[in-house]
Short mmCIF file of C-alpha atoms in Angstrom, two decimals:
data_model
loop_
_atom_site.label_atom_id
_atom_site.label_comp_id
_atom_site.label_asym_id
_atom_site.label_seq_id
_atom_site.Cartn_x
_atom_site.Cartn_y
_atom_site.Cartn_z
CA ASP A 1 67.52 111.84 78.72
CA ALA A 2 69.24 110.79 75.61
CA MET A 3 72.93 110.04 76.20
CA VAL A 4 76.13 108.01 75.73
CA ILE A 5 76.81 105.57 78.40
CA GLN A 6 80.06 103.76 79.12
CA ASN A 7 80.45 100.77 81.36
CA PRO A 8 82.38 100.24 83.55
CA ARG A 9 83.61 103.65 84.53
CA TYR A 10 86.86 102.14 85.97
CA GLN A 11 88.43 98.90 84.79
CA VAL A 12 91.42 97.26 86.29
CA THR A 13 93.00 94.36 84.44
CA GLN A 14 96.22 92.40 84.46
CA PHE A 15 98.88 92.53 81.88
CA GLY A 16 97.94 90.33 78.98
CA LYS A 17 94.44 89.61 80.26
CA PRO A 18 91.77 90.45 77.65
CA VAL A 19 89.27 93.15 78.57
CA THR A 20 86.13 94.52 76.94
CA LEU A 21 84.81 98.01 77.41
CA SER A 22 81.09 98.82 76.63
CA CYS A 23 79.36 101.79 75.10
CA SER A 24 75.69 102.29 74.58
CA GLN A 25 73.70 105.17 73.21
CA THR A 26 70.12 106.33 73.22
CA LEU A 27 70.66 108.96 70.48
CA ASN A 28 70.01 106.60 67.69
CA HIS A 29 73.06 108.01 65.89
CA ASN A 30 74.55 106.13 62.95
CA VAL A 31 78.20 106.58 63.91
CA MET A 32 79.98 105.47 66.93
CA TYR A 33 83.58 106.28 67.62
CA TRP A 34 86.26 104.94 70.03
CA TYR A 35 89.06 107.32 71.19
CA GLN A 36 92.03 106.56 73.53
CA GLN A 37 93.22 109.52 75.69
CA LYS A 38 96.37 109.34 77.68
CA SER A 39 97.17 111.81 80.43
CA SER A 40 97.69 115.36 79.26
CA GLN A 41 97.23 114.24 75.59
CA ALA A 42 94.65 114.90 72.97
CA PRO A 43 92.23 112.02 72.20
CA LYS A 44 93.30 109.67 69.60
CA LEU A 45 90.78 108.12 67.29
CA LEU A 46 91.15 104.20 67.29
CA PHE A 47 88.23 103.40 64.93
CA HIS A 48 84.62 104.16 64.13
CA TYR A 49 81.55 102.39 62.78
CA TYR A 50 79.30 104.03 60.30
CA ASP A 51 76.21 101.81 60.74
CA LYS A 52 77.79 98.32 60.28
CA ASP A 53 80.74 99.63 58.35
CA PHE A 54 83.96 99.36 60.32
CA ASN A 55 86.67 102.05 59.71
CA ASN A 56 90.01 101.42 61.36
CA GLU A 57 92.66 104.11 61.75
CA ALA A 58 95.92 103.07 60.15
CA ASP A 59 97.96 103.34 63.31
CA THR A 60 95.55 101.50 65.58
CA PRO A 61 97.29 98.40 66.90
CA ASP A 62 95.91 94.98 66.06
CA ASN A 63 95.60 94.49 69.80
CA PHE A 64 92.39 96.57 69.65
CA GLN A 65 89.29 95.32 68.09
CA SER A 66 85.69 96.42 68.09
CA ARG A 67 82.16 95.16 67.66
CA ARG A 68 78.89 96.65 66.98
CA PRO A 69 76.08 94.23 67.34
CA ASN A 70 73.31 96.79 66.85
CA THR A 71 72.82 100.53 66.53
CA SER A 72 72.78 101.05 70.36
CA PHE A 73 75.88 99.16 71.50
CA CYS A 74 79.65 99.12 70.55
CA PHE A 75 82.32 97.26 72.27
CA LEU A 76 86.09 97.81 72.42
CA ASP A 77 88.06 94.56 72.93
CA ILE A 78 91.69 94.72 74.12
CA ARG A 79 92.98 91.35 73.43
CA SER A 80 96.34 91.46 75.37
CA PRO A 81 96.66 94.69 77.27
CA GLY A 82 100.16 96.06 77.90
CA LEU A 83 101.25 98.70 80.42
CA GLY A 84 101.04 101.30 77.52
CA ASP A 85 97.37 100.71 77.03
CA ALA A 86 96.46 102.23 80.30
CA ALA A 87 94.47 105.35 79.42
CA MET A 88 90.98 106.81 79.40
CA TYR A 89 88.82 105.31 76.57
CA LEU A 90 86.17 107.58 75.17
CA CYS A 91 83.08 106.55 73.20
CA ALA A 92 81.41 109.23 71.01
CA THR A 93 78.48 109.13 68.65
CA GLY A 94 77.36 111.23 65.68
CA ARG A 95 74.56 111.36 63.21
CA ARG A 96 76.93 111.35 60.21
CA PRO A 97 80.64 110.63 59.93
CA SER A 98 82.90 113.46 59.95
CA THR A 99 80.38 116.33 59.56
CA ASP A 100 78.39 116.79 62.80
CA THR A 101 79.47 117.29 66.27
CA GLN A 102 80.27 114.37 68.35
CA TYR A 103 78.46 113.38 71.67
CA PHE A 104 80.91 111.84 74.20
CA GLY A 105 80.40 109.45 76.98
CA PRO A 106 82.08 109.85 80.40
CA GLY A 107 84.82 107.47 79.53
CA THR A 108 86.36 104.33 81.06
CA ARG A 109 89.51 104.72 82.82
CA LEU A 110 91.66 101.50 82.22
CA THR A 111 94.43 100.53 84.59
CA VAL A 112 96.79 97.71 83.60
CA LEU A 113 98.68 95.97 86.44
CA LYS B 1 99.69 117.39 57.77
CA GLN B 2 97.28 119.36 59.85
CA GLU B 3 98.57 120.42 63.38
CA VAL B 4 96.47 122.12 65.95
CA THR B 5 98.09 124.25 68.71
CA GLN B 6 96.43 125.82 71.86
CA ILE B 7 97.98 128.65 73.78
CA PRO B 8 98.20 129.06 76.70
CA ALA B 9 98.47 125.57 78.06
CA ALA B 10 97.13 126.76 81.39
CA LEU B 11 95.31 129.84 82.48
CA SER B 12 94.28 131.08 85.95
CA VAL B 13 91.86 134.12 86.34
CA PRO B 14 89.85 135.63 88.99
CA GLU B 15 86.17 135.16 88.81
CA GLY B 16 84.28 137.67 86.66
CA GLU B 17 86.99 138.21 84.05
CA ASN B 18 86.40 138.00 80.36
CA LEU B 19 88.99 135.72 78.77
CA VAL B 20 90.10 134.36 75.47
CA LEU B 21 91.44 130.99 74.61
CA ASN B 22 93.42 130.62 71.46
CA CYS B 23 93.59 127.77 68.84
CA SER B 24 95.72 127.71 65.71
CA PHE B 25 95.78 125.25 62.88
CA THR B 26 98.40 124.93 60.14
CA ASP B 27 96.14 123.85 57.15
CA SER B 28 93.30 126.27 56.27
CA ALA B 29 91.40 123.50 54.40
CA ILE B 30 89.18 122.63 57.13
CA TYR B 31 85.55 121.43 57.10
CA ASN B 32 84.77 122.80 60.60
CA LEU B 33 86.35 123.60 63.93
CA GLN B 34 84.92 122.43 67.26
CA TRP B 35 85.52 123.50 70.77
CA PHE B 36 85.08 121.03 73.59
CA ARG B 37 85.12 121.14 77.45
CA GLN B 38 86.63 118.33 79.47
CA ASP B 39 86.26 118.20 83.30
CA PRO B 40 88.98 116.20 85.18
CA GLY B 41 88.58 112.47 84.65
CA LYS B 42 85.56 112.80 82.46
CA GLY B 43 84.51 112.80 78.94
CA LEU B 44 84.10 115.77 76.55
CA THR B 45 81.23 117.96 76.15
CA SER B 46 80.71 119.78 72.76
CA LEU B 47 80.55 123.52 73.23
CA LEU B 48 80.51 125.13 69.72
CA LEU B 49 80.93 123.94 66.22
CA ILE B 50 81.86 126.53 63.50
CA GLN B 51 81.47 125.38 59.83
CA SER B 52 84.18 126.62 57.58
CA SER B 53 81.83 129.03 55.81
CA GLN B 54 81.00 130.68 59.24
CA ARG B 55 82.94 133.40 61.15
CA GLU B 56 81.52 132.76 64.59
CA GLN B 57 79.12 130.93 66.81
CA THR B 58 77.60 131.89 70.19
CA SER B 59 76.11 129.96 72.96
CA GLY B 60 75.36 131.82 76.19
CA ARG B 61 78.48 133.41 77.55
CA LEU B 62 80.59 131.61 75.08
CA ASN B 63 81.60 132.96 71.66
CA ALA B 64 83.91 131.21 69.24
CA SER B 65 85.36 132.76 66.07
CA LEU B 66 87.08 131.39 63.14
CA ASP B 67 89.57 133.05 60.67
CA LYS B 68 90.53 130.42 58.24
CA SER B 69 92.96 132.59 56.41
CA SER B 70 95.06 133.16 59.43
CA GLY B 71 94.56 129.64 60.69
CA ARG B 72 93.10 130.83 64.04
CA SER B 73 90.10 130.27 66.23
CA THR B 74 89.31 131.91 69.58
CA LEU B 75 86.96 130.95 72.35
CA TYR B 76 85.72 134.04 74.33
CA ILE B 77 84.22 133.29 77.78
CA ALA B 78 82.35 136.26 79.22
CA ALA B 79 82.08 136.88 82.94
CA SER B 80 83.97 133.77 83.93
CA GLN B 81 82.62 131.65 86.91
CA PRO B 82 84.38 129.01 88.98
CA GLY B 83 82.25 126.51 87.25
CA ASP B 84 83.91 127.29 84.00
CA SER B 85 87.06 125.70 85.41
CA ALA B 86 88.01 122.81 83.08
CA THR B 87 90.21 122.00 80.06
CA TYR B 88 89.10 123.34 76.82
CA LEU B 89 90.07 121.57 73.61
CA CYS B 90 89.77 122.76 70.07
CA ALA B 91 89.66 120.28 67.10
CA ALA B 92 89.77 120.94 63.37
CA MET B 93 88.04 118.64 61.03
CA ASN B 94 89.87 118.39 57.75
CA ALA B 95 88.17 118.87 54.40
CA GLY B 96 88.52 116.19 51.80
CA ASN B 97 87.78 112.45 51.90
CA ASN B 98 89.57 111.44 54.99
CA ARG B 99 87.70 113.66 57.45
CA LYS B 100 88.53 113.32 61.10
CA LEU B 101 89.18 115.56 64.04
CA ILE B 102 92.70 116.73 64.62
CA TRP B 103 92.95 117.82 68.26
CA GLY B 104 94.86 120.38 70.22
CA LEU B 105 96.24 119.57 73.65
CA GLY B 106 93.93 121.84 75.40
CA THR B 107 93.97 124.90 77.76
CA SER B 108 93.55 124.14 81.38
CA LEU B 109 91.46 126.87 82.86
CA ALA B 110 91.06 127.69 86.60
CA VAL B 111 88.68 130.44 87.62
CA ASN B 112 89.32 131.51 91.15
CA PRO B 113 86.50 132.77 93.39
#
């Protein structure tokens, strides 16, 4: 089945220790999004890739970076996680930016100790 | 600045009831409006997408309507089942160049057997 896969589902890291979250897709979609969702809050868009073009949201902290080595994979790097970065991180894909529905993965729950 | 509000924040109903979830948005210049479902600790599943030129969309027991002039959308769930228990989020996509989803906080639905 075509889908969006996120690994790991649960990630525990220490304060300040870099962490990488992974997203892969079998939908062959051009767009990949990363969202941060904290408890009882709406998802917050961090950035997205349209093919190889990277689009960063203005209020996304520099601590968050992303890489997309090919169509299928996208990574979220948190260089120095703080306690406030503990959240669910959601990856989503879409055929075209901003116009089509988005297909979400199951998310990675990040805990920062 | 677009703001999306969902009322009520939580809803508990007995199985079999028909119910309506409400979503309001402040700026009628939207490109589309989307409804998502989120199960606890999981990612989001797209339910319905209504383009700005449309008035409603239907999928099985779900019907979503859109009234741009009043800034409202409703999600109607017919013959509710315990498996419908989840959080339902609506998101409005702004028209214009900087299109992105503006999310509500969701309605947490519990359908009791």
